[in-house]
């Protein structure tokens, strides 16, 4: 059995290349999404929607947010499990939809969801009838006739229509066809999903794992349960170990041994390069949290700080806010985890200016943010 031995630098460069963040930029949005397999939908627009940030960080000045909006409108990209995915990829989920909530070893929440939908069969049928006659509709426009409310200790408690729609999406009955403001627009899945042959469940899982590994470059074989999009890849690819990092990894061998040329990029806090925070720490030794849910006084880097990638290292964060009313991208601070050289500082400012241009804004860079801040931590 082949076991690849990688240094941390090897592993980082593998991950950066796989995520299309090296010097050779892609040029087509759909090529990017098909390679990455998804763009995460997130309603926070402190700087820009995460999906736009991810696309821009790959495509650079060639990217126009209208490209993504158009792909969603014409259903080239379809939202499924809070991710925008190429419409044709939904064939890889149809077998699981037919078996929802699963066939064996169900998690307690899966068993509860399945029983809850069966108990509220009348509500399920009414929603489908309304969508057939009047769709697309938002959840606010659909009736709640659930006999048994959804029970949870969190945000979704008693949000019956929203939970029913999510369950029906998992079953393959309904699909998201766009947004009206922050609300998802729903319609019958039969009007949305491509009429492609359904891929058997075991084969579909293998293909999804292979594509995920190709997009990540290096990943763990097993990981925590993430219903929206797993972080692990099963037994696809080949085994690897990373110097000074515990445990084993899986790598896409076709990506090994390639030359690496990096660049500077600003990343979404939800970028797949750093989304798996444990992997981020293991490979990049980067100290970062999304702090939007913290009280302002406890934030170290800002409400929605953008990590800074330089070559194969994560070297800082840019605390910025888009103020569309005033037409500016306001940079509150540039945090340096390593002391920026003159060239690196200039590269970061170019990226900030490019991001502002993509958003149709001017850069507002106060003098306090123009000077490097004291490094949070030095990385060798």
Tab-separated table of C-alpha atoms in Angstrom:
chain	number	residue	atom	x	y	z
A	1	UNK	CA	0.000	0.000	0.000
A	2	UNK	CA	1.383	3.392	-0.996
A	3	UNK	CA	1.756	5.883	1.859
A	4	UNK	CA	2.911	9.335	0.746
A	5	UNK	CA	5.146	11.233	3.164
A	6	UNK	CA	4.540	14.976	3.022
A	7	UNK	CA	5.985	17.971	4.788
A	8	UNK	CA	3.541	20.598	6.026
A	9	UNK	CA	4.630	22.801	3.105
A	10	UNK	CA	3.885	19.944	0.678
A	11	UNK	CA	0.427	19.498	2.185
A	12	UNK	CA	-0.349	23.225	2.156
A	13	UNK	CA	0.687	23.602	-1.461
A	14	UNK	CA	-1.387	20.597	-2.405
A	15	UNK	CA	-4.406	22.171	-0.709
A	16	UNK	CA	-3.845	25.609	-2.255
A	17	UNK	CA	-3.440	24.214	-5.788
A	18	UNK	CA	-6.500	21.997	-5.402
A	19	UNK	CA	-8.573	25.009	-4.339
A	20	UNK	CA	-7.479	26.985	-7.432
A	21	UNK	CA	-5.684	29.573	-5.316
A	22	UNK	CA	-2.227	29.311	-6.860
A	23	UNK	CA	-0.844	31.757	-9.365
A	24	UNK	CA	-2.525	30.271	-12.431
A	25	UNK	CA	-6.043	31.693	-12.134
A	26	UNK	CA	-9.039	29.981	-13.755
A	27	UNK	CA	-11.076	32.083	-16.170
A	28	UNK	CA	-14.611	30.634	-16.122
A	29	UNK	CA	-17.073	30.682	-13.219
A	30	UNK	CA	-18.746	27.365	-13.989
A	31	UNK	CA	-15.367	25.658	-14.394
A	32	UNK	CA	-14.521	26.929	-10.904
A	33	UNK	CA	-17.763	25.696	-9.341
A	34	UNK	CA	-17.596	22.313	-11.058
A	35	UNK	CA	-14.072	21.839	-9.738
A	36	UNK	CA	-14.835	23.074	-6.215
A	37	UNK	CA	-18.163	21.140	-6.420
A	38	UNK	CA	-20.045	23.898	-4.545
A	39	UNK	CA	-20.312	27.474	-3.377
A	40	UNK	CA	-21.735	27.952	0.105
A	41	UNK	CA	-24.827	30.138	0.419
A	42	UNK	CA	-24.605	32.600	3.290
A	43	UNK	CA	-26.820	35.621	3.803
A	44	UNK	CA	-24.202	37.731	5.635
A	45	UNK	CA	-23.107	40.653	3.452
A	46	UNK	CA	-20.696	42.452	5.771
A	47	UNK	CA	-18.276	42.505	2.841
A	48	UNK	CA	-20.050	40.430	0.189
A	49	UNK	CA	-21.938	37.118	0.124
A	50	UNK	CA	-19.508	34.264	0.721
A	51	UNK	CA	-20.251	32.679	-2.654
A	52	UNK	CA	-19.188	35.881	-4.411
A	53	UNK	CA	-16.031	36.149	-2.301
A	54	UNK	CA	-15.033	32.578	-3.128
A	55	UNK	CA	-15.617	33.095	-6.846
A	56	UNK	CA	-13.777	36.443	-6.850
A	57	UNK	CA	-10.758	35.089	-4.955
A	58	UNK	CA	-10.285	32.522	-7.755
A	59	UNK	CA	-11.218	34.567	-10.825
A	60	UNK	CA	-9.986	37.987	-9.699
A	61	UNK	CA	-10.791	41.011	-11.892
A	62	UNK	CA	-12.503	38.740	-14.436
A	63	UNK	CA	-15.336	38.042	-11.973
A	64	UNK	CA	-18.625	39.948	-12.015
A	65	UNK	CA	-21.224	39.002	-9.343
A	66	UNK	CA	-23.877	39.158	-12.056
A	67	UNK	CA	-22.343	35.964	-13.494
A	68	UNK	CA	-23.289	34.067	-10.354
A	69	UNK	CA	-26.735	35.669	-10.153
A	70	UNK	CA	-27.387	34.669	-13.770
A	71	UNK	CA	-26.272	31.072	-13.151
A	72	UNK	CA	-28.751	30.840	-10.258
A	73	UNK	CA	-31.586	32.423	-12.259
A	74	UNK	CA	-31.206	30.037	-15.174
A	75	UNK	CA	-30.710	27.113	-12.749
A	76	UNK	CA	-27.266	26.223	-14.039
A	77	UNK	CA	-26.491	26.315	-10.320
A	78	UNK	CA	-29.063	24.929	-7.887
A	79	UNK	CA	-29.114	25.378	-4.114
A	80	UNK	CA	-29.120	22.088	-2.216
A	81	UNK	CA	-28.223	21.718	1.454
A	82	UNK	CA	-27.284	25.421	1.648
A	83	UNK	CA	-24.761	24.979	-1.175
A	84	UNK	CA	-24.943	26.100	-4.793
A	85	UNK	CA	-24.102	23.051	-6.897
A	86	UNK	CA	-23.991	22.403	-10.641
A	87	UNK	CA	-27.477	21.284	-11.646
A	88	UNK	CA	-26.189	18.065	-13.197
A	89	UNK	CA	-24.569	17.029	-9.894
A	90	UNK	CA	-27.964	16.572	-8.261
A	91	UNK	CA	-28.092	13.149	-9.935
A	92	UNK	CA	-25.486	12.105	-7.362
A	93	UNK	CA	-27.977	12.746	-4.540
A	94	UNK	CA	-31.196	11.334	-5.998
A	95	UNK	CA	-30.665	7.793	-4.661
A	96	UNK	CA	-30.193	9.173	-1.148
A	97	UNK	CA	-33.310	11.298	-1.600
A	98	UNK	CA	-35.321	8.190	-2.474
A	99	UNK	CA	-34.088	6.483	0.723
A	100	UNK	CA	-34.576	9.479	3.039
A	101	UNK	CA	-34.166	9.606	6.008
A	102	UNK	CA	-31.953	6.561	5.482
A	103	UNK	CA	-32.062	2.790	5.545
A	104	UNK	CA	-30.006	1.808	8.597
A	105	UNK	CA	-28.121	3.199	11.604
A	106	UNK	CA	-30.088	6.448	11.621
A	107	UNK	CA	-28.906	9.304	13.790
A	108	UNK	CA	-31.534	10.310	16.390
A	109	UNK	CA	-32.268	13.550	14.518
A	110	UNK	CA	-32.751	11.610	11.257
A	111	UNK	CA	-35.217	9.227	12.863
A	112	UNK	CA	-37.081	12.161	14.443
A	113	UNK	CA	-37.316	14.012	11.114
A	114	UNK	CA	-38.658	10.971	9.288
A	115	UNK	CA	-41.316	10.294	11.928
A	116	UNK	CA	-42.257	13.986	12.109
A	117	UNK	CA	-42.906	14.167	8.353
A	118	UNK	CA	-45.007	10.984	8.465
A	119	UNK	CA	-47.038	12.404	11.347
A	120	UNK	CA	-47.693	15.601	9.400
A	121	UNK	CA	-48.600	13.951	6.098
A	122	UNK	CA	-51.515	16.350	5.516
A	123	UNK	CA	-49.185	19.353	5.706
A	124	UNK	CA	-46.715	17.710	3.323
A	125	UNK	CA	-49.452	17.105	0.763
A	126	UNK	CA	-50.869	20.622	1.093
A	127	UNK	CA	-47.460	22.201	0.495
A	128	UNK	CA	-46.919	20.127	-2.634
A	129	UNK	CA	-50.364	21.043	-3.974
A	130	UNK	CA	-49.762	24.753	-3.357
A	131	UNK	CA	-46.376	24.630	-5.074
A	132	UNK	CA	-47.838	22.757	-8.034
A	133	UNK	CA	-50.564	25.350	-8.550
A	134	UNK	CA	-48.896	28.592	-7.407
A	135	UNK	CA	-45.143	28.002	-7.134
A	136	UNK	CA	-42.474	29.184	-6.790
A	137	UNK	CA	-43.323	30.380	-3.270
A	138	UNK	CA	-41.498	31.338	-0.086
A	139	UNK	CA	-42.127	29.543	3.193
A	140	UNK	CA	-44.107	32.597	4.363
A	141	UNK	CA	-46.617	31.985	1.560
A	142	UNK	CA	-47.262	28.346	2.465
A	143	UNK	CA	-49.798	27.124	5.049
A	144	UNK	CA	-48.803	25.616	8.376
A	145	UNK	CA	-51.303	22.860	9.105
A	146	UNK	CA	-48.887	20.634	11.006
A	147	UNK	CA	-50.650	18.649	13.715
A	148	UNK	CA	-47.395	18.134	15.610
A	149	UNK	CA	-44.985	21.085	15.764
A	150	UNK	CA	-41.261	20.675	15.169
A	151	UNK	CA	-39.517	20.617	18.512
A	152	UNK	CA	-35.964	21.719	19.142
A	153	UNK	CA	-34.067	23.724	21.724
A	154	UNK	CA	-32.772	26.163	19.124
A	155	UNK	CA	-33.638	28.406	16.205
A	156	UNK	CA	-35.965	25.955	14.422
A	157	UNK	CA	-38.351	25.280	17.296
A	158	UNK	CA	-41.938	25.427	15.967
A	159	UNK	CA	-40.753	26.674	12.556
A	160	UNK	CA	-42.904	24.038	10.967
A	161	UNK	CA	-43.117	25.096	7.320
A	162	UNK	CA	-39.390	25.796	7.062
A	163	UNK	CA	-38.506	22.435	8.582
A	164	UNK	CA	-41.037	20.634	6.385
A	165	UNK	CA	-39.556	22.231	3.271
A	166	UNK	CA	-36.033	21.245	4.322
A	167	UNK	CA	-37.185	17.670	4.862
A	168	UNK	CA	-39.003	17.614	1.520
A	169	UNK	CA	-35.828	18.887	-0.157
A	170	UNK	CA	-33.915	15.993	1.389
A	171	UNK	CA	-36.630	13.643	0.075
A	172	UNK	CA	-36.346	15.073	-3.422
A	173	UNK	CA	-39.903	16.464	-3.441
A	174	UNK	CA	-39.077	20.193	-3.570
A	175	UNK	CA	-36.136	22.329	-4.624
A	176	UNK	CA	-34.836	25.845	-4.103
A	177	UNK	CA	-35.148	27.896	-7.284
A	178	UNK	CA	-33.787	31.229	-6.082
A	179	UNK	CA	-34.213	33.881	-3.433
A	180	UNK	CA	-36.634	36.704	-2.739
A	181	UNK	CA	-34.588	38.895	-0.453
A	182	UNK	CA	-33.295	36.508	2.186
A	183	UNK	CA	-36.180	34.054	1.727
A	184	UNK	CA	-35.686	30.956	-0.371
A	185	UNK	CA	-38.096	30.375	-3.247
A	186	UNK	CA	-39.397	26.816	-3.436
A	187	UNK	CA	-40.890	24.773	-6.270
A	188	UNK	CA	-41.462	21.139	-7.142
A	189	UNK	CA	-38.174	19.325	-7.678
A	190	UNK	CA	-39.572	17.736	-10.842
A	191	UNK	CA	-39.521	21.199	-12.442
A	192	UNK	CA	-35.923	21.875	-11.426
A	193	UNK	CA	-33.710	18.803	-11.379
A	194	UNK	CA	-32.262	17.537	-14.614
A	195	UNK	CA	-33.873	14.374	-15.944
A	196	UNK	CA	-30.586	12.473	-15.677
A	197	UNK	CA	-30.288	8.783	-14.756
A	198	UNK	CA	-30.126	8.297	-10.991
A	199	UNK	CA	-26.685	7.131	-9.879
A	200	UNK	CA	-26.861	4.190	-7.425
A	201	UNK	CA	-26.204	5.257	-3.828
A	202	UNK	CA	-22.852	3.485	-3.310
A	203	UNK	CA	-21.454	4.695	-6.622
A	204	UNK	CA	-22.744	8.221	-6.010
A	205	UNK	CA	-21.050	8.345	-2.600
A	206	UNK	CA	-17.755	7.250	-4.125
A	207	UNK	CA	-17.989	9.867	-6.891
A	208	UNK	CA	-18.855	12.625	-4.397
A	209	UNK	CA	-15.887	11.626	-2.215
A	210	UNK	CA	-13.552	11.582	-5.216
A	211	UNK	CA	-14.671	15.024	-6.340
A	212	UNK	CA	-14.389	16.406	-2.817
A	213	UNK	CA	-10.846	15.065	-2.460
A	214	UNK	CA	-9.880	16.494	-5.847
A	215	UNK	CA	-11.167	19.893	-4.752
A	216	UNK	CA	-9.429	19.762	-1.355
A	217	UNK	CA	-6.245	17.961	-2.390
A	218	UNK	CA	-5.795	16.485	1.084
A	219	UNK	CA	-8.418	15.504	3.658
A	220	UNK	CA	-9.129	13.112	6.490
A	221	UNK	CA	-10.779	9.759	5.761
A	222	UNK	CA	-13.297	10.254	8.567
A	223	UNK	CA	-14.556	13.341	10.352
A	224	UNK	CA	-17.438	14.875	12.290
A	225	UNK	CA	-20.971	14.575	10.963
A	226	UNK	CA	-21.665	17.485	8.581
A	227	UNK	CA	-25.042	16.934	6.880
A	228	UNK	CA	-24.727	19.890	4.499
A	229	UNK	CA	-21.334	18.875	3.085
A	230	UNK	CA	-18.887	16.384	4.640
A	231	UNK	CA	-15.316	17.334	5.456
A	232	UNK	CA	-13.993	13.779	5.061
A	233	UNK	CA	-13.554	11.624	1.962
A	234	UNK	CA	-13.686	7.960	3.008
A	235	UNK	CA	-11.169	5.624	1.396
A	236	UNK	CA	-10.779	7.330	-1.987
A	237	UNK	CA	-7.381	8.540	-3.128
A	238	UNK	CA	-4.222	7.284	-1.444
A	239	UNK	CA	-2.955	7.357	2.119
A	240	UNK	CA	-0.535	10.037	3.321
A	241	UNK	CA	1.146	11.228	6.483
A	242	UNK	CA	2.161	14.819	7.158
A	243	UNK	CA	5.339	15.605	9.061
A	244	UNK	CA	4.660	16.688	12.673
A	245	UNK	CA	0.889	16.168	12.270
A	246	UNK	CA	-0.825	13.273	13.996
A	247	UNK	CA	-2.903	10.737	12.085
A	248	UNK	CA	-3.244	9.801	8.455
A	249	UNK	CA	-4.724	11.612	5.488
A	250	UNK	CA	-6.044	10.843	2.021
A	251	UNK	CA	-4.569	12.623	-0.981
A	252	UNK	CA	-5.391	12.832	-4.670
A	253	UNK	CA	-2.201	11.350	-6.180
A	254	UNK	CA	-2.730	13.134	-9.501
A	255	UNK	CA	-2.036	16.422	-7.719
A	256	UNK	CA	1.271	15.331	-6.169
A	257	UNK	CA	4.654	16.398	-7.478
A	258	UNK	CA	3.422	19.422	-9.405
A	259	UNK	CA	5.358	22.698	-9.352
A	260	UNK	CA	3.911	25.390	-7.125
A	261	UNK	CA	3.686	29.127	-7.703
A	262	UNK	CA	1.604	31.025	-5.188
A	263	UNK	CA	-0.048	34.423	-5.017
A	264	UNK	CA	-1.782	36.686	-2.520
A	265	UNK	CA	-5.522	36.267	-1.982
A	266	UNK	CA	-8.213	37.441	0.424
A	267	UNK	CA	-10.519	34.605	1.482
A	268	UNK	CA	-14.084	34.325	2.648
A	269	UNK	CA	-14.333	33.152	6.272
A	270	UNK	CA	-16.288	30.200	4.805
A	271	UNK	CA	-13.757	29.379	2.078
A	272	UNK	CA	-13.234	25.625	1.766
A	273	UNK	CA	-9.478	26.082	2.175
A	274	UNK	CA	-10.125	27.021	5.810
A	275	UNK	CA	-13.685	25.827	6.464
A	276	UNK	CA	-12.412	22.743	8.301
A	277	UNK	CA	-10.800	24.639	11.178
A	278	UNK	CA	-8.970	21.567	12.521
A	279	UNK	CA	-7.411	20.932	9.114
A	280	UNK	CA	-6.565	24.647	8.918
A	281	UNK	CA	-4.664	24.471	12.207
A	282	UNK	CA	-2.990	21.133	11.396
A	283	UNK	CA	-1.675	22.229	8.001
A	284	UNK	CA	-1.494	26.040	8.124
A	285	UNK	CA	-0.984	26.642	11.878
A	286	UNK	CA	-3.345	29.594	11.526
A	287	UNK	CA	-5.149	31.196	14.449
A	288	UNK	CA	-8.581	32.280	13.254
A	289	UNK	CA	-12.258	32.342	14.201
A	290	UNK	CA	-15.260	33.966	12.590
A	291	UNK	CA	-16.139	36.519	15.261
A	292	UNK	CA	-19.484	37.866	14.087
A	293	UNK	CA	-21.274	36.105	16.946
A	294	UNK	CA	-18.938	37.526	19.605
A	295	UNK	CA	-19.583	40.780	21.477
A	296	UNK	CA	-17.663	43.579	19.778
A	297	UNK	CA	-15.385	44.077	22.788
A	298	UNK	CA	-14.192	40.454	22.578
A	299	UNK	CA	-13.291	40.437	18.880
A	300	UNK	CA	-9.602	40.264	18.038
A	301	UNK	CA	-9.850	40.649	14.264
A	302	UNK	CA	-13.281	42.049	13.464
A	303	UNK	CA	-16.878	41.141	12.664
A	304	UNK	CA	-16.113	39.433	9.321
A	305	UNK	CA	-12.335	39.436	8.915
A	306	UNK	CA	-10.988	38.031	5.650
A	307	UNK	CA	-8.014	35.656	6.024
A	308	UNK	CA	-4.979	36.576	3.907
A	309	UNK	CA	-3.307	33.821	1.893
A	310	UNK	CA	0.211	34.482	0.615
A	311	UNK	CA	1.838	31.645	-1.297
A	312	UNK	CA	1.196	28.574	0.834
A	313	UNK	CA	0.822	30.438	4.147
A	314	UNK	CA	-2.047	32.191	5.879
A	315	UNK	CA	-0.399	35.382	7.078
A	316	UNK	CA	-3.062	37.760	8.424
A	317	UNK	CA	-6.606	39.084	8.351
A	318	UNK	CA	-8.298	42.096	6.772
A	319	UNK	CA	-11.115	43.601	8.821
A	320	UNK	CA	-13.334	45.315	6.250
A	321	UNK	CA	-16.946	46.369	5.836
A	322	UNK	CA	-18.820	47.228	2.642
A	323	UNK	CA	-20.788	50.453	3.023
A	324	UNK	CA	-22.862	50.565	-0.161
A	325	UNK	CA	-24.789	53.638	0.974
A	326	UNK	CA	-21.557	55.636	0.981
A	327	UNK	CA	-19.961	53.702	-1.882
A	328	UNK	CA	-16.902	52.542	0.056
A	329	UNK	CA	-15.197	49.375	1.197
A	330	UNK	CA	-14.093	50.483	4.635
A	331	UNK	CA	-10.918	48.807	5.890
A	332	UNK	CA	-10.909	48.940	9.672
A	333	UNK	CA	-7.602	47.127	10.233
A	334	UNK	CA	-5.039	44.872	8.599
A	335	UNK	CA	-3.858	42.302	11.117
A	336	UNK	CA	-0.444	40.742	10.475
A	337	UNK	CA	0.357	37.273	11.829
A	338	UNK	CA	3.823	37.700	10.332
A	339	UNK	CA	5.505	41.013	9.679
A	340	UNK	CA	4.500	42.043	6.181
A	341	UNK	CA	7.314	42.899	3.821
A	342	UNK	CA	6.874	45.963	1.638
A	343	UNK	CA	5.980	43.697	-1.304
A	344	UNK	CA	3.450	41.689	0.707
A	345	UNK	CA	1.824	44.847	2.077
A	346	UNK	CA	1.479	46.183	-1.454
A	347	UNK	CA	0.011	42.887	-2.664
A	348	UNK	CA	-2.604	42.925	0.107
A	349	UNK	CA	-3.589	46.494	-0.736
A	350	UNK	CA	-3.930	45.529	-4.420
A	351	UNK	CA	-6.290	42.723	-3.441
A	352	UNK	CA	-8.337	45.109	-1.318
A	353	UNK	CA	-8.574	47.554	-4.220
A	354	UNK	CA	-9.536	44.743	-6.609
A	355	UNK	CA	-12.256	43.511	-4.229
A	356	UNK	CA	-13.645	47.026	-3.927
A	357	UNK	CA	-13.725	47.309	-7.708
A	358	UNK	CA	-15.614	44.030	-7.989
A	359	UNK	CA	-18.206	45.408	-5.566
A	360	UNK	CA	-18.388	48.785	-7.302
A	361	UNK	CA	-16.913	50.574	-4.275
A	362	UNK	CA	-13.989	52.835	-3.477
A	363	UNK	CA	-11.480	51.876	-0.794
A	364	UNK	CA	-11.575	53.760	2.495
A	365	UNK	CA	-8.322	53.051	4.297
A	366	UNK	CA	-7.893	55.119	7.490
A	367	UNK	CA	-4.344	55.967	8.439
A	368	UNK	CA	-4.568	53.674	11.458
A	369	UNK	CA	-5.333	50.737	9.158
A	370	UNK	CA	-2.768	51.713	6.537
A	371	UNK	CA	0.084	50.987	8.949
A	372	UNK	CA	0.804	47.350	9.869
A	373	UNK	CA	-0.675	46.353	13.185
A	374	UNK	CA	1.352	44.538	15.798
A	375	UNK	CA	1.645	40.851	14.801
A	376	UNK	CA	-0.714	38.564	16.707
A	377	UNK	CA	1.722	35.703	16.407
A	378	UNK	CA	4.931	35.072	14.536
A	379	UNK	CA	5.098	31.991	12.355
A	380	UNK	CA	8.481	30.705	11.348
